[in-house]
Amino acid sequence: MKSLHYGLVTVVLLMMMALPVSAQWTSEWSSSSLPSAVVSGWLQFQQTGSTWDYRYYTLDTLAFRVMDGSLSGTTQYTYTFSAAERLAGELVYSLGEDLTGDGIVEFYVLAAYGTASAYRTTAKVFDITTGNTIFLRDIASYSYTAVSIWDANNDGTLDGVFTRYDYPSGANYAYEVYNTGVAAGISGHPQTPRQFDLHQNYPNPFNPSTRIDYELNTPGRVELEIMNVLGQRVRTVVDESQGAGRHSTLWDGKDASGNAQASGPYYYQIRIDGKAQQTRQMLLLK
């Protein structure tokens, strides 16, 4: 038995010696400790030649902050939310385009006005380096959702495309397209080819239910999940194969067991054929 034991040890040691040596990893940077309610990560922020440099950012209930480097905790730019923007759930997004010629990406933010039963949402495009408003959609008879930037009519310039809903009924919607005057890099299509278009939910904030619209360019297996701020799944509201075209679903503010959820921010994520595509934030207020 002893000889067998020693033989096995020898075999194990020889196998370990035959394994390739792992690369040596060295610590390069560590962020500060952040509360679980704070969103953070990296975004394409500033152009260097034909490429985008990344910046680290944080997002909380008061402000959106962009650091002065990809591995830095020093804030360079801050956008402080207004009361209406906080009510909308701090919904700030990168447009992925430089619209002012300074080589820095622009952003848009949503704001909410009204009551819990009928919120109206406005959409503002802004320059984070100056805080200046570049474009604003705020009309009392409409509620606006996300804006996308692309050359919608192949004229060589970028367009800002908004979706508006009748307010307060929400019975009808329409698209508004505005020429930005900024030269497009690639005409005819969004710069990042997409298989879908996930719209901002309406109304937002909401109580007790909200509608989520999305469009598919091609048929596919669609999963649309609701998640809490910890990333835990609350409910799957869509899980089926669907054809190309516009689709809509409702979330009633309840989990899979029918339990009403508490007020606060939630996220909804769409997956096409098993691949996560896009996530947006919404706010449930009671």
PDB file of C-alpha atoms in Angstrom:
ATOM      1  CA  MET A   1       0.000   0.000   0.000  1.00  0.00           C
ATOM      2  CA  LYS A   2       2.869   2.383   0.833  1.00  0.00           C
ATOM      3  CA  SER A   3       4.513   1.824  -2.544  1.00  0.00           C
ATOM      4  CA  LEU A   4       1.183   2.476  -4.272  1.00  0.00           C
ATOM      5  CA  HIS A   5       0.736   5.676  -2.255  1.00  0.00           C
ATOM      6  CA  TYR A   6       4.215   6.938  -3.135  1.00  0.00           C
ATOM      7  CA  GLY A   7       3.646   6.023  -6.760  1.00  0.00           C
ATOM      8  CA  LEU A   8       0.448   8.090  -6.901  1.00  0.00           C
ATOM      9  CA  VAL A   9       2.216  11.049  -5.286  1.00  0.00           C
ATOM     10  CA  THR A  10       4.987  10.818  -7.878  1.00  0.00           C
ATOM     11  CA  VAL A  11       2.471  10.754 -10.747  1.00  0.00           C
ATOM     12  CA  VAL A  12       0.627  13.794  -9.350  1.00  0.00           C
ATOM     13  CA  LEU A  13       3.879  15.749  -8.947  1.00  0.00           C
ATOM     14  CA  LEU A  14       4.944  14.938 -12.496  1.00  0.00           C
ATOM     15  CA  MET A  15       1.554  16.057 -13.819  1.00  0.00           C
ATOM     16  CA  MET A  16       1.815  19.332 -11.886  1.00  0.00           C
ATOM     17  CA  MET A  17       5.304  19.931 -13.263  1.00  0.00           C
ATOM     18  CA  ALA A  18       3.977  19.394 -16.791  1.00  0.00           C
ATOM     19  CA  LEU A  19       1.308  22.095 -16.431  1.00  0.00           C
ATOM     20  CA  PRO A  20       2.106  25.485 -18.039  1.00  0.00           C
ATOM     21  CA  VAL A  21       3.140  28.242 -15.648  1.00  0.00           C
ATOM     22  CA  SER A  22       0.361  30.842 -15.180  1.00  0.00           C
ATOM     23  CA  ALA A  23       1.019  34.446 -16.153  1.00  0.00           C
ATOM     24  CA  GLN A  24       1.835  36.719 -13.249  1.00  0.00           C
ATOM     25  CA  TRP A  25      -0.967  39.190 -12.537  1.00  0.00           C
ATOM     26  CA  THR A  26      -0.094  42.477 -10.837  1.00  0.00           C
ATOM     27  CA  SER A  27      -2.554  44.859  -9.231  1.00  0.00           C
ATOM     28  CA  GLU A  28      -2.981  47.997 -11.336  1.00  0.00           C
ATOM     29  CA  TRP A  29      -5.905  49.891  -9.797  1.00  0.00           C
ATOM     30  CA  SER A  30      -8.819  49.475  -7.394  1.00  0.00           C
ATOM     31  CA  SER A  31     -11.840  51.746  -7.131  1.00  0.00           C
ATOM     32  CA  SER A  32     -13.123  53.075  -3.845  1.00  0.00           C
ATOM     33  CA  SER A  33     -15.812  51.083  -2.028  1.00  0.00           C
ATOM     34  CA  LEU A  34     -19.239  52.030  -3.381  1.00  0.00           C
ATOM     35  CA  PRO A  35     -22.746  51.447  -1.969  1.00  0.00           C
ATOM     36  CA  SER A  36     -24.704  48.790  -3.870  1.00  0.00           C
ATOM     37  CA  ALA A  37     -27.200  51.462  -5.003  1.00  0.00           C
ATOM     38  CA  VAL A  38     -24.462  53.343  -6.910  1.00  0.00           C
ATOM     39  CA  VAL A  39     -24.025  52.412 -10.581  1.00  0.00           C
ATOM     40  CA  SER A  40     -20.474  52.540 -11.954  1.00  0.00           C
ATOM     41  CA  GLY A  41     -18.418  51.347 -14.888  1.00  0.00           C
ATOM     42  CA  TRP A  42     -16.660  52.571 -18.020  1.00  0.00           C
ATOM     43  CA  LEU A  43     -17.909  54.428 -21.072  1.00  0.00           C
ATOM     44  CA  GLN A  44     -16.461  55.595 -24.386  1.00  0.00           C
ATOM     45  CA  PHE A  45     -15.919  59.268 -23.640  1.00  0.00           C
ATOM     46  CA  GLN A  46     -13.290  61.115 -25.675  1.00  0.00           C
ATOM     47  CA  GLN A  47     -12.047  60.676 -29.216  1.00  0.00           C
ATOM     48  CA  THR A  48      -8.371  60.185 -29.932  1.00  0.00           C
ATOM     49  CA  GLY A  49      -7.970  60.004 -33.672  1.00  0.00           C
ATOM     50  CA  SER A  50     -10.369  57.342 -34.906  1.00  0.00           C
ATOM     51  CA  THR A  51     -10.799  55.626 -31.539  1.00  0.00           C
ATOM     52  CA  TRP A  52     -12.612  56.401 -28.280  1.00  0.00           C
ATOM     53  CA  ASP A  53     -10.856  56.561 -24.914  1.00  0.00           C
ATOM     54  CA  TYR A  54     -12.712  55.094 -21.958  1.00  0.00           C
ATOM     55  CA  ARG A  55     -13.507  56.880 -18.696  1.00  0.00           C
ATOM     56  CA  TYR A  56     -14.632  55.504 -15.356  1.00  0.00           C
ATOM     57  CA  TYR A  57     -17.971  56.899 -14.110  1.00  0.00           C
ATOM     58  CA  THR A  58     -20.352  56.723 -11.155  1.00  0.00           C
ATOM     59  CA  LEU A  59     -24.089  57.362 -11.022  1.00  0.00           C
ATOM     60  CA  ASP A  60     -26.171  57.886  -7.895  1.00  0.00           C
ATOM     61  CA  THR A  61     -29.447  59.582  -7.018  1.00  0.00           C
ATOM     62  CA  LEU A  62     -27.879  63.052  -6.990  1.00  0.00           C
ATOM     63  CA  ALA A  63     -25.369  63.199  -9.822  1.00  0.00           C
ATOM     64  CA  PHE A  64     -23.599  61.571 -12.762  1.00  0.00           C
ATOM     65  CA  ARG A  65     -19.809  61.863 -12.500  1.00  0.00           C
ATOM     66  CA  VAL A  66     -17.116  61.169 -15.092  1.00  0.00           C
ATOM     67  CA  MET A  67     -13.561  60.681 -13.870  1.00  0.00           C
ATOM     68  CA  ASP A  68     -10.397  62.098 -15.443  1.00  0.00           C
ATOM     69  CA  GLY A  69      -9.175  58.714 -16.667  1.00  0.00           C
ATOM     70  CA  SER A  70     -10.104  55.078 -17.209  1.00  0.00           C
ATOM     71  CA  LEU A  71      -8.430  54.025 -13.946  1.00  0.00           C
ATOM     72  CA  SER A  72      -9.092  57.032 -11.762  1.00  0.00           C
ATOM     73  CA  GLY A  73     -11.409  57.987  -8.928  1.00  0.00           C
ATOM     74  CA  THR A  74     -10.919  61.738  -9.440  1.00  0.00           C
ATOM     75  CA  THR A  75     -14.029  63.452 -10.790  1.00  0.00           C
ATOM     76  CA  GLN A  76     -13.517  65.724 -13.802  1.00  0.00           C
ATOM     77  CA  TYR A  77     -17.128  66.358 -14.881  1.00  0.00           C
ATOM     78  CA  THR A  78     -20.322  66.303 -12.838  1.00  0.00           C
ATOM     79  CA  TYR A  79     -23.923  66.521 -13.976  1.00  0.00           C
ATOM     80  CA  THR A  80     -26.235  67.208 -11.024  1.00  0.00           C
ATOM     81  CA  PHE A  81     -29.814  66.034 -11.484  1.00  0.00           C
ATOM     82  CA  SER A  82     -32.738  68.405 -11.117  1.00  0.00           C
ATOM     83  CA  ALA A  83     -35.731  67.412  -8.980  1.00  0.00           C
ATOM     84  CA  ALA A  84     -37.656  66.364 -12.120  1.00  0.00           C
ATOM     85  CA  GLU A  85     -34.693  64.293 -13.336  1.00  0.00           C
ATOM     86  CA  ARG A  86     -34.415  62.588  -9.961  1.00  0.00           C
ATOM     87  CA  LEU A  87     -38.134  61.867 -10.116  1.00  0.00           C
ATOM     88  CA  ALA A  88     -37.608  60.172 -13.489  1.00  0.00           C
ATOM     89  CA  GLY A  89     -35.041  57.865 -11.869  1.00  0.00           C
ATOM     90  CA  GLU A  90     -31.719  59.503 -12.855  1.00  0.00           C
ATOM     91  CA  LEU A  91     -32.112  58.195 -16.412  1.00  0.00           C
ATOM     92  CA  VAL A  92     -28.954  59.478 -18.110  1.00  0.00           C
ATOM     93  CA  TYR A  93     -27.486  57.801 -21.212  1.00  0.00           C
ATOM     94  CA  SER A  94     -24.546  58.238 -23.561  1.00  0.00           C
ATOM     95  CA  LEU A  95     -25.471  59.053 -27.161  1.00  0.00           C
ATOM     96  CA  GLY A  96     -22.219  57.577 -28.462  1.00  0.00           C
ATOM     97  CA  GLU A  97     -21.605  60.653 -30.638  1.00  0.00           C
ATOM     98  CA  ASP A  98     -19.754  63.961 -30.440  1.00  0.00           C
ATOM     99  CA  LEU A  99     -22.309  66.612 -31.425  1.00  0.00           C
ATOM    100  CA  THR A 100     -20.354  69.759 -30.460  1.00  0.00           C
ATOM    101  CA  GLY A 101     -16.982  69.184 -32.136  1.00  0.00           C
ATOM    102  CA  ASP A 102     -14.963  68.975 -28.896  1.00  0.00           C
ATOM    103  CA  GLY A 103     -14.191  65.265 -29.288  1.00  0.00           C
ATOM    104  CA  ILE A 104     -16.276  64.340 -26.228  1.00  0.00           C
ATOM    105  CA  VAL A 105     -19.409  62.221 -26.295  1.00  0.00           C
ATOM    106  CA  GLU A 106     -22.796  63.805 -25.567  1.00  0.00           C
ATOM    107  CA  PHE A 107     -25.515  62.529 -23.209  1.00  0.00           C
ATOM    108  CA  TYR A 108     -29.251  62.741 -22.751  1.00  0.00           C
ATOM    109  CA  VAL A 109     -31.358  62.711 -19.609  1.00  0.00           C
ATOM    110  CA  LEU A 110     -35.074  62.241 -18.952  1.00  0.00           C
ATOM    111  CA  ALA A 111     -37.178  64.297 -16.540  1.00  0.00           C
ATOM    112  CA  ALA A 112     -40.674  63.601 -15.179  1.00  0.00           C
ATOM    113  CA  TYR A 113     -43.541  65.970 -14.437  1.00  0.00           C
ATOM    114  CA  GLY A 114     -47.072  65.309 -13.224  1.00  0.00           C
ATOM    115  CA  THR A 115     -48.489  62.749 -10.808  1.00  0.00           C
ATOM    116  CA  ALA A 116     -47.957  59.048 -10.177  1.00  0.00           C
ATOM    117  CA  SER A 117     -51.001  58.174 -12.268  1.00  0.00           C
ATOM    118  CA  ALA A 118     -49.917  60.233 -15.285  1.00  0.00           C
ATOM    119  CA  TYR A 119     -46.284  61.294 -15.471  1.00  0.00           C
ATOM    120  CA  ARG A 120     -45.056  63.225 -18.482  1.00  0.00           C
ATOM    121  CA  THR A 121     -41.439  62.684 -19.538  1.00  0.00           C
ATOM    122  CA  THR A 122     -39.141  65.159 -21.277  1.00  0.00           C
ATOM    123  CA  ALA A 123     -35.854  64.395 -23.046  1.00  0.00           C
ATOM    124  CA  LYS A 124     -32.794  66.662 -23.009  1.00  0.00           C
ATOM    125  CA  VAL A 125     -29.481  66.312 -24.853  1.00  0.00           C
ATOM    126  CA  PHE A 126     -26.656  68.070 -23.002  1.00  0.00           C
ATOM    127  CA  ASP A 127     -22.917  68.769 -23.043  1.00  0.00           C
ATOM    128  CA  ILE A 128     -21.431  67.447 -19.809  1.00  0.00           C
ATOM    129  CA  THR A 129     -18.303  69.626 -20.097  1.00  0.00           C
ATOM    130  CA  THR A 130     -20.356  72.847 -19.907  1.00  0.00           C
ATOM    131  CA  GLY A 131     -23.759  71.709 -18.635  1.00  0.00           C
ATOM    132  CA  ASN A 132     -25.351  73.439 -21.636  1.00  0.00           C
ATOM    133  CA  THR A 133     -28.540  72.057 -23.179  1.00  0.00           C
ATOM    134  CA  ILE A 134     -28.053  71.093 -26.829  1.00  0.00           C
ATOM    135  CA  PHE A 135     -31.633  70.068 -27.582  1.00  0.00           C
ATOM    136  CA  LEU A 136     -34.800  69.674 -25.528  1.00  0.00           C
ATOM    137  CA  ARG A 137     -38.178  68.050 -26.196  1.00  0.00           C
ATOM    138  CA  ASP A 138     -40.666  69.400 -23.657  1.00  0.00           C
ATOM    139  CA  ILE A 139     -44.249  69.902 -24.857  1.00  0.00           C
ATOM    140  CA  ALA A 140     -47.127  69.685 -22.370  1.00  0.00           C
ATOM    141  CA  SER A 141     -49.316  67.512 -24.622  1.00  0.00           C
ATOM    142  CA  TYR A 142     -46.616  64.852 -25.192  1.00  0.00           C
ATOM    143  CA  SER A 143     -44.364  62.528 -23.236  1.00  0.00           C
ATOM    144  CA  TYR A 144     -40.964  61.782 -24.774  1.00  0.00           C
ATOM    145  CA  THR A 145     -38.762  58.729 -24.459  1.00  0.00           C
ATOM    146  CA  ALA A 146     -35.196  57.894 -25.473  1.00  0.00           C
ATOM    147  CA  VAL A 147     -33.393  59.636 -28.334  1.00  0.00           C
ATOM    148  CA  SER A 148     -31.151  57.770 -30.768  1.00  0.00           C
ATOM    149  CA  ILE A 149     -28.589  59.352 -33.083  1.00  0.00           C
ATOM    150  CA  TRP A 150     -28.020  58.134 -36.657  1.00  0.00           C
ATOM    151  CA  ASP A 151     -28.329  59.195 -40.279  1.00  0.00           C
ATOM    152  CA  ALA A 152     -31.984  58.331 -40.841  1.00  0.00           C
ATOM    153  CA  ASN A 153     -32.273  59.558 -44.447  1.00  0.00           C
ATOM    154  CA  ASN A 154     -28.790  59.015 -45.924  1.00  0.00           C
ATOM    155  CA  ASP A 155     -28.056  62.724 -46.350  1.00  0.00           C
ATOM    156  CA  GLY A 156     -24.635  62.518 -44.713  1.00  0.00           C
ATOM    157  CA  THR A 157     -25.638  64.185 -41.432  1.00  0.00           C
ATOM    158  CA  LEU A 158     -26.689  62.688 -38.120  1.00  0.00           C
ATOM    159  CA  ASP A 159     -30.328  62.850 -37.035  1.00  0.00           C
ATOM    160  CA  GLY A 160     -31.804  62.833 -33.552  1.00  0.00           C
ATOM    161  CA  VAL A 161     -34.784  60.471 -33.428  1.00  0.00           C
ATOM    162  CA  PHE A 162     -37.300  60.835 -30.585  1.00  0.00           C
ATOM    163  CA  THR A 163     -40.415  58.847 -29.751  1.00  0.00           C
ATOM    164  CA  ARG A 164     -43.358  60.829 -28.377  1.00  0.00           C
ATOM    165  CA  TYR A 165     -46.594  59.604 -26.795  1.00  0.00           C
ATOM    166  CA  ASP A 166     -49.867  61.465 -26.427  1.00  0.00           C
ATOM    167  CA  TYR A 167     -50.143  62.821 -22.892  1.00  0.00           C
ATOM    168  CA  PRO A 168     -51.841  61.880 -20.663  1.00  0.00           C
ATOM    169  CA  SER A 169     -53.671  59.142 -22.585  1.00  0.00           C
ATOM    170  CA  GLY A 170     -50.633  57.421 -24.121  1.00  0.00           C
ATOM    171  CA  ALA A 171     -53.033  56.140 -26.777  1.00  0.00           C
ATOM    172  CA  ASN A 172     -50.839  57.049 -29.749  1.00  0.00           C
ATOM    173  CA  TYR A 173     -47.182  57.498 -30.463  1.00  0.00           C
ATOM    174  CA  ALA A 174     -45.110  59.069 -33.240  1.00  0.00           C
ATOM    175  CA  TYR A 175     -41.481  59.582 -34.236  1.00  0.00           C
ATOM    176  CA  GLU A 176     -39.817  62.989 -34.460  1.00  0.00           C
ATOM    177  CA  VAL A 177     -36.612  63.303 -36.510  1.00  0.00           C
ATOM    178  CA  TYR A 178     -34.287  66.328 -36.267  1.00  0.00           C
ATOM    179  CA  ASN A 179     -31.200  67.042 -38.361  1.00  0.00           C
ATOM    180  CA  THR A 180     -28.249  67.769 -36.045  1.00  0.00           C
ATOM    181  CA  GLY A 181     -26.035  69.292 -38.745  1.00  0.00           C
ATOM    182  CA  VAL A 182     -23.212  66.973 -37.674  1.00  0.00           C
ATOM    183  CA  ALA A 183     -21.539  64.886 -40.370  1.00  0.00           C
ATOM    184  CA  ALA A 184     -22.269  61.179 -40.130  1.00  0.00           C
ATOM    185  CA  GLY A 185     -19.489  58.619 -40.106  1.00  0.00           C
ATOM    186  CA  ILE A 186     -21.581  55.914 -41.816  1.00  0.00           C
ATOM    187  CA  SER A 187     -24.789  56.795 -43.629  1.00  0.00           C
ATOM    188  CA  GLY A 188     -28.023  54.872 -43.516  1.00  0.00           C
ATOM    189  CA  HIS A 189     -27.687  52.899 -40.301  1.00  0.00           C
ATOM    190  CA  PRO A 190     -26.887  53.418 -36.638  1.00  0.00           C
ATOM    191  CA  GLN A 191     -23.106  53.219 -36.166  1.00  0.00           C
ATOM    192  CA  THR A 192     -23.529  50.071 -34.083  1.00  0.00           C
ATOM    193  CA  PRO A 193     -25.713  47.584 -36.003  1.00  0.00           C
ATOM    194  CA  ARG A 194     -28.604  46.491 -33.821  1.00  0.00           C
ATOM    195  CA  GLN A 195     -31.038  43.626 -33.934  1.00  0.00           C
ATOM    196  CA  PHE A 196     -33.518  45.446 -31.725  1.00  0.00           C
ATOM    197  CA  ASP A 197     -34.582  48.813 -30.363  1.00  0.00           C
ATOM    198  CA  LEU A 198     -35.549  48.820 -26.686  1.00  0.00           C
ATOM    199  CA  HIS A 199     -37.555  51.934 -25.827  1.00  0.00           C
ATOM    200  CA  GLN A 200     -37.818  53.702 -22.507  1.00  0.00           C
ATOM    201  CA  ASN A 201     -40.868  52.483 -20.610  1.00  0.00           C
ATOM    202  CA  TYR A 202     -43.959  54.689 -20.450  1.00  0.00           C
ATOM    203  CA  PRO A 203     -45.092  56.121 -18.141  1.00  0.00           C
ATOM    204  CA  ASN A 204     -41.952  56.544 -16.093  1.00  0.00           C
ATOM    205  CA  PRO A 205     -42.035  56.921 -13.123  1.00  0.00           C
ATOM    206  CA  PHE A 206     -45.109  54.712 -12.873  1.00  0.00           C
ATOM    207  CA  ASN A 207     -47.734  53.332 -10.520  1.00  0.00           C
ATOM    208  CA  PRO A 208     -48.993  50.668 -10.699  1.00  0.00           C
ATOM    209  CA  SER A 209     -48.062  49.541 -14.243  1.00  0.00           C
ATOM    210  CA  THR A 210     -45.909  50.601 -17.171  1.00  0.00           C
ATOM    211  CA  ARG A 211     -45.531  49.681 -20.830  1.00  0.00           C
ATOM    212  CA  ILE A 212     -42.278  48.559 -22.468  1.00  0.00           C
ATOM    213  CA  ASP A 213     -42.007  48.789 -26.262  1.00  0.00           C
ATOM    214  CA  TYR A 214     -39.300  47.238 -28.409  1.00  0.00           C
ATOM    215  CA  GLU A 215     -38.667  46.510 -32.070  1.00  0.00           C
ATOM    216  CA  LEU A 216     -37.002  43.536 -33.746  1.00  0.00           C
ATOM    217  CA  ASN A 217     -35.316  43.779 -37.141  1.00  0.00           C
ATOM    218  CA  THR A 218     -35.380  40.001 -37.517  1.00  0.00           C
ATOM    219  CA  PRO A 219     -37.287  37.164 -35.804  1.00  0.00           C
ATOM    220  CA  GLY A 220     -35.724  35.760 -32.657  1.00  0.00           C
ATOM    221  CA  ARG A 221     -36.172  34.323 -29.189  1.00  0.00           C
ATOM    222  CA  VAL A 222     -36.966  37.251 -26.893  1.00  0.00           C
ATOM    223  CA  GLU A 223     -36.490  37.339 -23.124  1.00  0.00           C
ATOM    224  CA  LEU A 224     -37.413  40.522 -21.275  1.00  0.00           C
ATOM    225  CA  GLU A 225     -36.580  40.490 -17.573  1.00  0.00           C
ATOM    226  CA  ILE A 226     -37.269  42.879 -14.707  1.00  0.00           C
ATOM    227  CA  MET A 227     -34.440  43.166 -12.146  1.00  0.00           C
ATOM    228  CA  ASN A 228     -33.969  45.013  -8.868  1.00  0.00           C
ATOM    229  CA  VAL A 229     -31.001  47.247  -8.022  1.00  0.00           C
ATOM    230  CA  LEU A 230     -29.011  44.221  -6.827  1.00  0.00           C
ATOM    231  CA  GLY A 231     -29.336  42.599 -10.248  1.00  0.00           C
ATOM    232  CA  GLN A 232     -31.729  39.937  -8.936  1.00  0.00           C
ATOM    233  CA  ARG A 233     -34.463  38.826 -11.300  1.00  0.00           C
ATOM    234  CA  VAL A 234     -37.898  39.983 -10.199  1.00  0.00           C
ATOM    235  CA  ARG A 235     -39.942  38.706 -13.110  1.00  0.00           C
ATOM    236  CA  THR A 236     -39.668  37.582 -16.723  1.00  0.00           C
ATOM    237  CA  VAL A 237     -42.398  39.400 -18.656  1.00  0.00           C
ATOM    238  CA  VAL A 238     -41.548  38.024 -22.115  1.00  0.00           C
ATOM    239  CA  ASP A 239     -40.073  34.621 -22.964  1.00  0.00           C
ATOM    240  CA  GLU A 240     -41.026  33.500 -26.456  1.00  0.00           C
ATOM    241  CA  SER A 241     -40.081  33.523 -30.114  1.00  0.00           C
ATOM    242  CA  GLN A 242     -41.332  36.638 -31.882  1.00  0.00           C
ATOM    243  CA  GLY A 243     -41.355  37.939 -35.421  1.00  0.00           C
ATOM    244  CA  ALA A 244     -39.814  41.112 -36.750  1.00  0.00           C
ATOM    245  CA  GLY A 245     -41.649  44.345 -35.982  1.00  0.00           C
ATOM    246  CA  ARG A 246     -42.818  46.399 -33.017  1.00  0.00           C
ATOM    247  CA  HIS A 247     -43.819  44.627 -29.801  1.00  0.00           C
ATOM    248  CA  SER A 248     -45.154  45.788 -26.455  1.00  0.00           C
ATOM    249  CA  THR A 249     -45.553  44.341 -22.978  1.00  0.00           C
ATOM    250  CA  LEU A 250     -46.760  45.547 -19.581  1.00  0.00           C
ATOM    251  CA  TRP A 251     -45.247  45.194 -16.136  1.00  0.00           C
ATOM    252  CA  ASP A 252     -47.696  45.544 -13.266  1.00  0.00           C
ATOM    253  CA  GLY A 253     -45.080  46.160 -10.579  1.00  0.00           C
ATOM    254  CA  LYS A 254     -45.315  42.590  -9.225  1.00  0.00           C
ATOM    255  CA  ASP A 255     -42.885  39.685  -9.039  1.00  0.00           C
ATOM    256  CA  ALA A 256     -43.410  36.218 -10.492  1.00  0.00           C
ATOM    257  CA  SER A 257     -45.461  35.207  -7.437  1.00  0.00           C
ATOM    258  CA  GLY A 258     -47.797  38.183  -7.728  1.00  0.00           C
ATOM    259  CA  ASN A 259     -46.265  40.155  -4.861  1.00  0.00           C
ATOM    260  CA  ALA A 260     -46.323  43.933  -5.286  1.00  0.00           C
ATOM    261  CA  GLN A 261     -42.833  45.397  -5.312  1.00  0.00           C
ATOM    262  CA  ALA A 262     -41.608  48.301  -3.206  1.00  0.00           C
ATOM    263  CA  SER A 263     -41.048  51.784  -4.568  1.00  0.00           C
ATOM    264  CA  GLY A 264     -37.641  52.373  -6.093  1.00  0.00           C
ATOM    265  CA  PRO A 265     -35.540  51.935  -9.230  1.00  0.00           C
ATOM    266  CA  TYR A 266     -35.727  48.761 -11.296  1.00  0.00           C
ATOM    267  CA  TYR A 267     -34.068  47.619 -14.502  1.00  0.00           C
ATOM    268  CA  TYR A 268     -35.384  45.821 -17.540  1.00  0.00           C
ATOM    269  CA  GLN A 269     -33.133  43.900 -19.900  1.00  0.00           C
ATOM    270  CA  ILE A 270     -33.837  42.397 -23.302  1.00  0.00           C
ATOM    271  CA  ARG A 271     -32.038  39.308 -24.583  1.00  0.00           C
ATOM    272  CA  ILE A 272     -32.250  38.146 -28.177  1.00  0.00           C
ATOM    273  CA  ASP A 273     -31.483  34.463 -28.793  1.00  0.00           C
ATOM    274  CA  GLY A 274     -29.884  34.188 -25.354  1.00  0.00           C
ATOM    275  CA  LYS A 275     -27.577  37.194 -25.694  1.00  0.00           C
ATOM    276  CA  ALA A 276     -28.035  40.247 -23.457  1.00  0.00           C
ATOM    277  CA  GLN A 277     -28.580  43.278 -25.675  1.00  0.00           C
ATOM    278  CA  GLN A 278     -29.582  46.332 -23.671  1.00  0.00           C
ATOM    279  CA  THR A 279     -30.675  47.369 -20.196  1.00  0.00           C
ATOM    280  CA  ARG A 280     -32.709  50.411 -19.168  1.00  0.00           C
ATOM    281  CA  GLN A 281     -33.771  51.810 -15.833  1.00  0.00           C
ATOM    282  CA  MET A 282     -37.293  52.662 -14.613  1.00  0.00           C
ATOM    283  CA  LEU A 283     -38.786  53.977 -11.397  1.00  0.00           C
ATOM    284  CA  LEU A 284     -41.750  52.612  -9.453  1.00  0.00           C
ATOM    285  CA  LEU A 285     -43.325  55.236  -7.164  1.00  0.00           C
ATOM    286  CA  LYS A 286     -46.231  54.687  -4.805  1.00  0.00           C
TER     287      LYS A 286
END
